[in-house]
Amino acid sequence: MAEDEIERIPGVGEATAEKLREAGFTDIMSIAVSSPQTLAELCEIGQAQAQKIIVAARKMAEIGGFETGDVILEKRKKVGRLTTGSKQLDAIMGGGFETQAITELFGEFGSGKTQIAHQCAVNVQLSEDVGGLSGETIMIDTENTFRPERIIQMATALDLEPAQALKKIHVARAYNSNHQMLLMEKVNEIAKEHNVRLLIVDSLTAHFRAEYIGRGALAERQQQLNKHMHELLRFGDVHNAVILVTNQVSARPDVFFGDPTKPIGGNIVAHTSTFRIYLRKSKGNKRIARLIDSPNLPEAEAVFSVTEDGVRDD
Ligand code: ADP
Ligand code: MG
């Protein structure tokens, strides 16, 4: 639905539409699934008005219906898998990173998040019989860590023509969290002309963490992140693409495995990611990946290494 469509909701005039947009409610669905309290608070309108707007939005939105298990199984059969370059890491993921899902790599600085992202941007170009998806990559780079030189190394190691490999990776720098979210429009445009099967956001959370500071900003941050992640997920569904996001955390094992009331990266990221992989450094170039959260796979660990050729088994 187009952005100006929120004006079509009965009871939403120009002024209200402006308030809604400023609060991040840019389409009918986002309003339909909101609660009157949240809408009233964030848009500074009365609860009764908020309630009316939500009811109207729900009538207009395609909320979606129920599907039987066999239909969902058919959809699941379309799920593709992307090799990481390490058979061990692929194995704990059930054969590679899944399309139509968000895989979150989280770990401290230098744990290999960006290396895996680069490797996947090359691997996705391979044909399906060797673990690729014969597709292209879009990368939203928030930390200025994309390195074409690294792509050249990795492509060469796989006998891909480096210049061709680089042409299939579309990179945009995001200068702040707002820009990061705005880039999603561009992402959708590029995907109309290119067979994009991998969307990377490296780092998903860095800008949000830096910009929304203090207790008062938390709700707003989570709301924006939630919206962003659902746009990513939608992209994965529509294009049958792998969504790979990174999330830097400082090394505090007590928080990861102990007190569950202190989630890293916020609840929203944890709950919206389909797969969460915790990365940590080991000896030398070895890295340990632990699958933390998955709808259908057991918790498991894999050891891989980061070499000049890229991500490999150790
Ligand atoms: P982060 O989790 O912070 O994104 P990175 O994925 O950037 O971490 O990992 C950085 C590490 O990758 C470096 O410390 C280095 O060990 C390894 N690395 C980077 N480039 C190369 C290369 N050309 N050859 C071998 N190892 C590399
Ligand atoms: Mg990085």
XYZ file of C-alpha atoms and ligand atoms in Angstrom:
342
model
C 0.000 0.000 0.000
C 1.223 3.467 -0.831
C 2.343 5.742 1.982
C -0.310 8.395 1.386
C -2.986 5.784 1.885
C -3.267 6.422 5.601
C -5.277 9.516 4.639
C -7.872 7.106 3.227
C -8.682 5.828 6.713
C -11.987 7.419 7.708
C -11.339 9.936 10.471
C -7.750 10.603 9.444
C -7.299 14.116 8.104
C -4.117 15.751 6.982
C -3.051 16.834 10.467
C -3.671 13.422 12.028
C -1.921 11.714 9.135
C 1.100 13.885 9.794
C 1.126 12.922 13.482
C 0.779 9.250 12.575
C 3.648 9.391 10.123
C 5.898 11.218 12.538
C 5.292 8.460 15.053
C 6.276 5.835 12.476
C 2.802 4.707 11.407
C 3.312 5.032 7.682
C 0.949 2.356 6.408
C -2.497 1.044 7.209
C -1.247 -2.293 8.532
C 0.983 -0.702 11.163
C -2.059 1.162 12.495
C -4.357 -1.860 12.273
C -2.103 -3.922 14.534
C -1.493 -1.137 17.070
C -3.337 -0.676 20.361
C -5.398 2.442 21.167
C -3.129 3.279 24.124
C 0.043 3.125 22.029
C -1.428 5.075 19.161
C -2.858 7.747 21.476
C 0.396 8.142 23.349
C 2.759 8.207 20.374
C 0.595 10.469 18.232
C -0.702 12.675 21.022
C -4.336 12.137 20.110
C -7.259 11.087 22.313
C -7.825 7.402 23.061
C -11.322 7.486 21.620
C -10.020 8.870 18.344
C -7.203 6.326 18.343
C -9.718 3.530 18.851
C -11.842 4.755 15.921
C -8.832 4.996 13.626
C -7.701 1.483 14.520
C -11.129 -0.029 13.916
C -11.292 1.688 10.518
C -7.743 0.613 9.641
C -8.538 -2.992 10.535
C -11.454 -3.002 8.114
C -9.157 -1.810 5.349
C -6.057 -3.844 6.093
C -5.544 -7.303 4.774
C -5.025 -8.881 8.164
C -4.495 -12.306 6.585
C -6.359 -15.492 7.236
C -5.559 -18.942 8.509
C -3.866 -21.500 6.324
C -3.888 -25.253 6.764
C -0.656 -27.072 7.529
C -0.367 -28.620 4.068
C -0.424 -25.171 2.402
C 2.285 -23.978 4.760
C 4.313 -27.102 3.992
C 4.141 -26.237 0.266
C 5.524 -22.770 1.076
C 8.261 -24.294 3.198
C 9.351 -26.404 0.212
C 10.278 -23.180 -1.570
C 12.698 -22.228 1.219
C 16.214 -22.025 -0.181
C 19.486 -22.504 1.658
C 22.685 -20.545 1.399
C 26.031 -22.036 2.330
C 28.216 -20.083 4.753
C 31.452 -21.590 3.440
C 31.766 -23.819 6.513
C 30.093 -27.242 6.418
C 30.005 -27.324 10.206
C 28.237 -23.991 10.412
C 25.857 -25.016 7.619
C 25.085 -28.216 9.529
C 23.906 -26.531 12.730
C 21.638 -24.376 10.533
C 20.107 -27.453 8.935
C 22.075 -26.992 5.705
C 22.783 -23.262 5.480
C 20.997 -19.945 6.061
C 17.307 -20.158 5.168
C 15.448 -17.844 2.837
C 12.201 -16.235 4.114
C 13.786 -15.849 7.541
C 15.950 -13.421 9.472
C 19.244 -14.809 10.707
C 20.905 -12.650 13.342
C 24.636 -12.879 13.967
C 25.497 -11.445 17.333
C 28.827 -11.265 19.057
C 31.532 -8.916 20.151
C 33.853 -6.895 17.933
C 35.999 -9.115 15.709
C 33.906 -12.236 16.206
C 33.398 -12.660 12.454
C 29.985 -11.110 11.756
C 31.143 -8.946 8.868
C 33.318 -11.730 7.450
C 30.320 -14.077 7.267
C 28.283 -11.299 5.653
C 30.939 -10.773 2.958
C 31.230 -14.521 2.389
C 27.484 -14.906 1.983
C 27.409 -12.009 -0.511
C 29.804 -14.045 -2.661
C 28.299 -17.486 -2.026
C 24.758 -16.399 -2.952
C 26.025 -15.946 -6.517
C 26.907 -19.630 -6.821
C 24.461 -22.070 -8.363
C 22.129 -24.029 -6.134
C 23.959 -27.344 -6.550
C 26.983 -25.849 -4.771
C 25.106 -24.028 -2.017
C 24.266 -20.730 -3.692
C 21.006 -19.198 -4.882
C 22.201 -17.820 -8.261
C 21.311 -14.382 -6.966
C 22.552 -10.955 -6.013
C 23.049 -9.139 -2.708
C 21.927 -5.886 -1.203
C 23.960 -4.712 1.761
C 23.062 -1.868 4.086
C 26.393 -0.937 5.616
C 26.054 1.173 8.735
C 29.623 0.932 10.002
C 31.553 1.467 6.790
C 33.026 -2.022 6.925
C 32.192 -3.242 3.410
C 35.463 -3.962 1.626
C 35.482 -4.746 -2.113
C 39.055 -6.014 -1.703
C 37.737 -8.725 0.599
C 35.073 -9.699 -1.941
C 37.804 -10.024 -4.582
C 39.759 -12.419 -2.333
C 36.700 -14.526 -1.575
C 35.439 -14.593 -5.173
C 38.846 -15.557 -6.509
C 39.018 -18.445 -4.048
C 35.736 -19.752 -5.490
C 36.816 -19.272 -9.129
C 34.325 -16.487 -9.673
C 35.269 -13.535 -11.848
C 35.928 -10.840 -9.186
C 34.690 -7.918 -11.303
C 31.442 -9.771 -11.995
C 31.062 -10.719 -8.346
C 31.359 -7.069 -7.291
C 28.682 -6.032 -9.781
C 26.220 -8.329 -8.028
C 26.622 -6.675 -4.631
C 24.650 -3.448 -4.142
C 25.959 -1.531 -1.143
C 24.557 1.557 0.548
C 25.979 3.367 3.544
C 23.349 4.284 6.135
C 24.284 7.417 8.045
C 21.713 7.140 10.813
C 18.810 4.928 11.820
C 16.299 7.018 9.910
C 18.374 6.783 6.765
C 18.771 3.049 7.366
C 14.991 2.614 7.349
C 14.463 4.949 4.402
C 16.894 2.855 2.374
C 14.353 0.015 2.441
C 12.421 1.852 -0.273
C 15.506 1.799 -2.481
C 16.059 -1.833 -1.604
C 12.627 -2.705 -2.948
C 13.350 -0.750 -6.140
C 16.637 -2.539 -6.794
C 14.949 -5.883 -6.248
C 12.546 -5.125 -9.103
C 15.458 -5.128 -11.540
C 17.827 -7.620 -9.986
C 17.387 -11.134 -8.665
C 18.204 -10.227 -5.061
C 18.341 -13.324 -2.865
C 20.336 -11.919 0.062
C 19.713 -8.769 2.082
C 22.332 -7.866 4.687
C 22.086 -5.200 7.367
C 25.491 -4.822 9.026
C 24.964 -3.570 11.694
C 21.231 -3.711 12.350
C 21.400 -2.116 15.776
C 24.443 0.185 15.977
C 22.697 3.408 14.910
C 19.622 2.682 17.012
C 21.735 2.034 20.060
C 23.752 5.198 19.585
C 20.790 7.462 18.914
C 18.088 6.365 21.317
C 19.630 6.809 24.714
C 17.952 6.670 28.099
C 14.770 5.127 29.432
C 12.444 7.590 27.730
C 13.779 6.703 24.296
C 13.517 2.942 24.680
C 9.886 2.523 23.624
C 10.416 4.664 20.553
C 13.589 2.770 19.644
C 11.892 -0.586 19.959
C 8.962 0.571 17.869
C 11.239 1.746 15.063
C 13.351 -1.408 15.213
C 10.197 -3.505 15.140
C 8.990 -1.714 12.032
C 12.399 -2.073 10.384
C 12.608 -5.789 11.120
C 9.137 -6.455 9.806
C 10.038 -4.689 6.576
C 13.098 -6.920 6.332
C 11.031 -10.017 6.964
C 8.509 -8.965 4.326
C 11.354 -8.551 1.833
C 12.531 -12.073 2.643
C 9.048 -13.458 2.018
C 8.372 -11.564 -1.199
C 11.746 -12.312 -2.789
C 12.423 -15.682 -1.173
C 15.626 -14.132 0.124
C 17.981 -14.719 3.035
C 17.939 -11.841 5.526
C 21.187 -11.550 7.441
C 21.565 -8.973 10.202
C 24.368 -8.334 12.667
C 24.199 -7.137 16.223
C 27.286 -6.220 18.213
C 27.350 -7.006 21.892
C 30.043 -6.844 24.519
C 31.207 -10.180 25.905
C 28.978 -10.948 28.882
C 28.150 -14.663 28.866
C 26.119 -14.206 32.052
C 23.657 -12.114 30.119
C 23.369 -14.472 27.150
C 22.790 -17.624 29.092
C 21.842 -16.490 32.567
C 19.419 -13.764 33.450
C 16.757 -13.830 30.732
C 15.349 -10.490 31.852
C 18.346 -8.710 30.342
C 18.209 -9.478 26.637
C 20.923 -8.139 24.398
C 19.900 -5.974 21.471
C 16.463 -5.618 22.971
C 13.442 -7.881 23.007
C 12.343 -6.856 19.571
C 15.464 -8.081 17.813
C 15.476 -11.325 19.781
C 11.853 -12.087 19.043
C 11.782 -11.045 15.410
C 14.931 -12.901 14.357
C 14.066 -16.403 13.185
C 17.548 -17.724 13.925
C 20.060 -16.230 16.357
C 23.706 -17.192 16.178
C 26.093 -16.183 18.929
C 29.661 -15.816 17.662
C 32.770 -15.779 19.767
C 36.493 -15.769 19.199
C 38.567 -18.845 19.791
C 42.279 -19.501 19.223
C 43.851 -17.661 16.287
C 41.513 -17.449 13.346
C 39.020 -19.912 14.822
C 35.527 -18.797 15.726
C 32.744 -20.586 17.572
C 29.146 -20.214 16.412
C 26.309 -21.225 18.673
C 22.750 -21.479 17.396
C 20.726 -20.004 20.261
C 17.217 -19.719 19.031
C 15.479 -21.589 16.259
C 11.892 -22.632 15.585
C 12.885 -26.125 14.462
C 16.556 -26.842 15.193
C 18.334 -27.814 18.408
C 20.905 -25.590 20.114
C 24.265 -26.550 18.713
C 27.806 -25.289 18.227
C 30.111 -25.208 15.246
C 33.740 -24.210 14.890
C 34.859 -22.414 11.750
C 37.814 -20.306 10.722
C 38.299 -17.022 8.909
C 41.110 -17.357 6.377
C 42.323 -15.234 3.508
C 40.036 -17.294 1.237
C 37.106 -16.532 3.541
C 34.917 -18.540 5.912
C 35.958 -22.194 6.021
C 35.839 -25.243 8.245
C 38.567 -25.125 10.864
P 32.893 -8.263 13.463
O 32.216 -9.376 14.210
O 33.291 -7.146 14.360
O 32.134 -7.834 12.260
P 34.752 -9.173 11.481
O 33.818 -10.063 10.789
O 35.109 -7.905 10.828
O 34.259 -8.889 12.975
O 36.045 -10.029 11.750
C 37.301 -9.420 11.775
C 38.356 -10.509 11.755
O 38.333 -11.187 10.489
C 39.732 -9.977 11.898
O 40.060 -9.863 13.250
C 40.542 -11.034 11.204
O 40.837 -12.044 12.146
C 39.630 -11.638 10.179
N 39.976 -11.196 8.823
C 39.612 -10.071 8.187
N 40.161 -9.983 6.975
C 40.905 -11.087 6.819
C 41.740 -11.598 5.757
N 41.905 -10.935 4.610
N 42.347 -12.774 5.962
C 42.168 -13.440 7.101
N 41.421 -13.036 8.128
C 40.787 -11.871 7.988
Mg 31.512 -5.934 11.694
